Amino acid sequence: MKDSVKNVAFIFGTRPEAIKVAPVIRAMQDRSDMRPIVISTGQHRDMLQSAMTEFDLKADADLDIMKPGQGLDQITARIITGLGAPLRDFGIDAVVVHGDTASTFAGALGAFYNRVPLIHLEAGLRSGHISSPFPEEANRKLVCQISDLHLAPTVVSADNLLHDGVDPDRIRVTGNTVVDAVRWAAAQPVPQHQDDPLAFLEGPDSRPIIIATVHRRESWGAPMREIAQALVDIARTHDVRIVMPLHLNPVVREAILPIVSGEDNIYPIEPLPYRQFCRLMIKAHLIVSDSSGAEEEGPSLGKPTLVLRDVTERPEAITAGAAVLIGRTRQAVRTKVSALLTDQILYDGMTRASGVYGDGQATARVLEALSDLFTGVISNAIPGVDFGAMPGRPQLAQTQPAA
């Protein structure tokens, strides 16, 4: 007979997902009523493994889905077909997916097809444009339709879910777990190695540090080259150091490196372990990025953040004045960065750390919501599945629950 501990699968495949689910997995490991089962899709193999090592996470199952030249359709299909066995073998009682990646969507659909209750972490984000970002906006809207529990990071996200017709009883506002991750990482010692990629930042050099990252699919091609050219303009006209942790995707590197290489004060570097990236953000004067993580982390650390996008599903920091949406043209990037470097009043107005994404206690709220789901405090959306049953796997009830 199965024990009373609920097996909760966390399905993810990218570095940002790993960072944001890590606090929940680590906290769940200390509980007696739930057991985390980590299922890695391997969507971003090297960068994912770095984050998992950083948070001491190990995969219980690795789908290892990536092959050269795959499209989104093939990635999605391989994840779905690979999920059936681990969901059955581990006796999974619920699946948690995070955000809006291909792993998120395919993991959610795999759970739905196997009739395993689904929890969507970081639910309710909406840009309002189905193709921007692509495919993330579509992914998160589709996951919403089949989720049993929607864990919204902010009230704005919860309102989006209500607008989409989600039952309010299935929504919990938790805060964003990235704040929990940032606080944990900032408190950890960073191992010092001879090959420390940030060694060049030590010493008497007091020039302001600008972090610049760009990787989104909608930035590929001409927009990415314009961003790189703007950074060169800034490097040549301002006494700054621009640090560029480069995504491993060859499309990104082929667009960026030919333009920025050779500039004395632009430093393209390999992706950083998360603790070192947090260390870099703390040292930074400002952040220029199209990364959703940086869009949340920067304001949470009180760092002015310029968002290299035309629309965003994270309006909270922009409304609070901690971030600005600047687009991706050479002129706009150059103008907005220069303004922050020369206008102290403007800069100071953006440096107040914003708590719009949470107070560092999101993990506790996530676990409370999961417990409420399992004990029947929150009803389950899958018809006939009774979470309030006696210990064991949720069973199909004989009658449908009352509406």
Coordinates of C-alpha atoms in Angstrom, one line a residue, residues 180-385:
D180 CA 13.6 33.8 -2.4
A181 CA 16.3 32.5 -4.7
V182 CA 18.1 35.9 -4.9
R183 CA 18.1 36.2 -1.1
W184 CA 19.5 32.7 -0.7
A185 CA 22.2 33.2 -3.3
A186 CA 23.2 36.6 -2.0
A187 CA 23.7 35.1 1.5
Q188 CA 25.9 32.2 0.2
P189 CA 29.7 32.4 0.1
V190 CA 31.0 32.4 -3.5
P191 CA 33.9 29.9 -4.0
Q192 CA 37.0 31.7 -5.0
H193 CA 38.9 30.1 -7.9
Q194 CA 42.0 31.1 -9.8
D195 CA 39.8 31.2 -12.9
D196 CA 37.1 33.4 -11.3
P197 CA 35.4 35.0 -14.3
L198 CA 34.7 38.2 -12.3
A199 CA 38.3 38.7 -11.1
F200 CA 38.7 41.6 -13.5
L201 CA 36.1 43.5 -11.4
E202 CA 38.3 43.5 -8.3
G203 CA 40.8 46.2 -7.5
P204 CA 40.8 49.9 -7.5
D205 CA 38.8 50.4 -10.8
S206 CA 35.7 52.4 -9.8
R207 CA 34.1 52.8 -13.2
P208 CA 30.4 51.9 -13.1
I209 CA 29.4 48.4 -14.1
I210 CA 26.6 47.9 -16.6
I211 CA 25.3 44.3 -17.0
A212 CA 23.9 43.6 -20.5
T213 CA 22.2 40.4 -21.5
V214 CA 20.2 39.6 -24.5
H215 CA 18.9 36.2 -25.7
R216 CA 15.2 36.2 -26.5
R217 CA 14.0 34.7 -29.8
E218 CA 12.3 38.0 -30.8
S219 CA 15.6 39.8 -30.4
W220 CA 17.4 37.5 -32.8
G221 CA 18.9 39.0 -36.0
A222 CA 18.7 42.8 -36.6
P223 CA 17.4 43.8 -33.1
M224 CA 20.2 41.9 -31.4
R225 CA 22.8 43.6 -33.6
E226 CA 21.3 47.0 -32.9
I227 CA 21.5 46.4 -29.2
A228 CA 25.2 45.4 -29.6
Q229 CA 25.9 48.5 -31.6
A230 CA 24.3 50.6 -29.0
L231 CA 26.4 49.1 -26.3
V232 CA 29.5 49.9 -28.3
D233 CA 28.3 53.5 -28.6
I234 CA 27.9 53.7 -24.9
A235 CA 31.3 52.1 -24.2
R236 CA 33.0 54.6 -26.4
T237 CA 31.2 57.7 -25.0
H238 CA 31.0 56.9 -21.3
D239 CA 33.6 55.8 -18.7
V240 CA 32.0 52.5 -17.8
R241 CA 32.6 48.7 -17.9
I242 CA 30.0 46.7 -19.7
V243 CA 29.8 43.0 -18.6
M244 CA 28.0 40.7 -21.0
P245 CA 27.3 37.1 -19.8
L246 CA 26.6 35.5 -23.1
H247 CA 23.9 32.9 -23.7
L248 CA 25.3 29.6 -25.1
N249 CA 22.9 29.7 -28.1
P250 CA 25.1 30.2 -31.2
V251 CA 22.5 32.5 -32.7
V252 CA 23.2 35.0 -29.9
R253 CA 27.0 34.7 -30.0
E254 CA 27.2 35.1 -33.8
A255 CA 25.1 38.3 -33.6
I256 CA 26.9 39.8 -30.6
L257 CA 30.6 38.9 -30.7
P258 CA 31.6 40.3 -34.1
I259 CA 30.3 43.7 -33.0
V260 CA 31.5 44.0 -29.4
S261 CA 34.8 42.1 -29.6
G262 CA 37.8 44.4 -29.4
E263 CA 36.2 47.1 -27.2
D264 CA 38.4 47.6 -24.2
N265 CA 35.6 48.2 -21.8
I266 CA 33.1 45.5 -23.0
Y267 CA 33.6 42.1 -21.4
P268 CA 31.8 39.2 -23.1
I269 CA 32.0 36.3 -20.6
E270 CA 30.6 32.8 -20.2
P271 CA 27.3 32.4 -18.4
L272 CA 27.9 32.7 -14.6
P273 CA 26.8 30.4 -11.8
Y274 CA 23.8 32.0 -10.1
R275 CA 25.6 33.0 -6.9
Q276 CA 28.2 34.8 -9.0
F277 CA 25.6 36.4 -11.2
C278 CA 23.9 37.7 -8.0
R279 CA 27.3 39.0 -6.8
L280 CA 27.6 40.8 -10.2
M281 CA 24.2 42.3 -9.9
I282 CA 24.9 43.7 -6.5
K283 CA 28.1 45.4 -7.8
A284 CA 26.3 46.7 -10.9
H285 CA 25.3 50.3 -11.5
L286 CA 22.4 49.3 -13.8
I287 CA 21.1 46.4 -15.8
V288 CA 20.2 46.3 -19.5
S289 CA 18.5 43.0 -20.4
D290 CA 15.7 41.2 -22.2
S291 CA 15.8 38.5 -19.5
S292 CA 12.6 37.9 -17.4
G293 CA 14.8 36.9 -14.5
A294 CA 16.8 40.1 -14.6
E295 CA 13.6 42.1 -15.0
E296 CA 12.6 40.8 -11.6
E297 CA 16.0 40.4 -9.9
G298 CA 17.2 43.9 -10.8
P299 CA 14.3 45.8 -9.2
S300 CA 14.4 43.5 -6.2
L301 CA 18.0 44.5 -5.6
G302 CA 17.4 48.2 -6.1
K303 CA 19.2 48.2 -9.5
P304 CA 17.7 50.4 -12.3
T305 CA 16.7 48.0 -15.0
L306 CA 16.2 48.8 -18.7
V307 CA 14.1 46.2 -20.4
L308 CA 15.1 45.4 -24.0
R309 CA 11.6 44.5 -25.1
D310 CA 8.6 46.2 -26.7
V311 CA 6.0 44.6 -24.4
T312 CA 6.3 42.9 -21.1
E313 CA 4.2 40.5 -19.0
R314 CA 5.9 41.9 -15.9
P315 CA 4.5 45.5 -15.6
E316 CA 4.8 45.7 -11.8
A317 CA 8.4 47.1 -11.6
I318 CA 7.7 49.5 -14.5
T319 CA 4.6 50.9 -12.7
A320 CA 6.7 51.2 -9.6
G321 CA 9.4 53.1 -11.5
A322 CA 12.1 50.5 -10.9
A323 CA 12.3 49.4 -14.5
V324 CA 11.7 51.0 -17.9
L325 CA 10.6 49.3 -21.1
I326 CA 13.0 50.7 -23.8
G327 CA 12.6 48.5 -26.9
R328 CA 15.6 47.3 -28.9
T329 CA 16.6 50.0 -31.4
R330 CA 20.2 51.3 -31.3
Q331 CA 19.0 54.9 -30.7
A332 CA 16.6 54.0 -27.9
V333 CA 19.1 51.8 -26.0
R334 CA 21.9 54.4 -26.4
T335 CA 19.6 57.3 -25.3
K336 CA 18.1 55.5 -22.2
V337 CA 21.4 54.2 -20.9
S338 CA 23.1 57.5 -21.4
A339 CA 20.3 59.3 -19.5
L340 CA 20.8 57.0 -16.5
L341 CA 24.5 57.6 -16.6
T342 CA 24.2 61.4 -16.7
D343 CA 21.0 62.2 -14.8
Q344 CA 21.5 61.5 -11.1
I345 CA 18.0 62.4 -10.1
L346 CA 16.6 60.0 -12.7
Y347 CA 19.0 57.3 -11.5
D348 CA 18.3 57.8 -7.8
G349 CA 14.6 57.6 -8.5
M350 CA 15.0 54.0 -9.8
T351 CA 17.3 52.7 -7.1
R352 CA 14.8 52.1 -4.4
A353 CA 14.5 48.3 -4.0
S354 CA 11.1 47.3 -5.1
G355 CA 9.1 44.6 -3.3
V356 CA 6.6 44.3 -6.1
Y357 CA 7.7 40.7 -6.9
G358 CA 7.6 39.5 -3.3
D359 CA 9.0 39.5 0.2
G360 CA 11.2 36.4 0.1
Q361 CA 8.4 34.2 1.6
A362 CA 6.9 32.8 -1.6
T363 CA 8.2 29.3 -1.0
A364 CA 6.2 29.0 2.2
R365 CA 3.1 30.2 0.5
V366 CA 3.6 27.7 -2.4
L367 CA 3.9 24.8 0.0
E368 CA 0.9 25.9 2.0
A369 CA -1.2 26.0 -1.2
L370 CA 0.0 22.5 -2.2
S371 CA -0.9 21.2 1.2
D372 CA -4.3 22.8 0.9
L373 CA -4.8 21.2 -2.5
F374 CA -3.9 17.8 -1.2
T375 CA -6.1 18.0 1.9
G376 CA -9.1 19.3 0.0
V377 CA -9.1 22.9 1.3
I378 CA -8.7 23.8 -2.4
S379 CA -11.0 21.8 -4.6
N380 CA -9.5 20.0 -7.6
A381 CA -10.5 20.9 -11.2
I382 CA -10.2 17.5 -12.7
P383 CA -13.7 16.0 -12.5
G384 CA -13.9 13.1 -10.1
V385 CA -10.4 13.3 -8.5

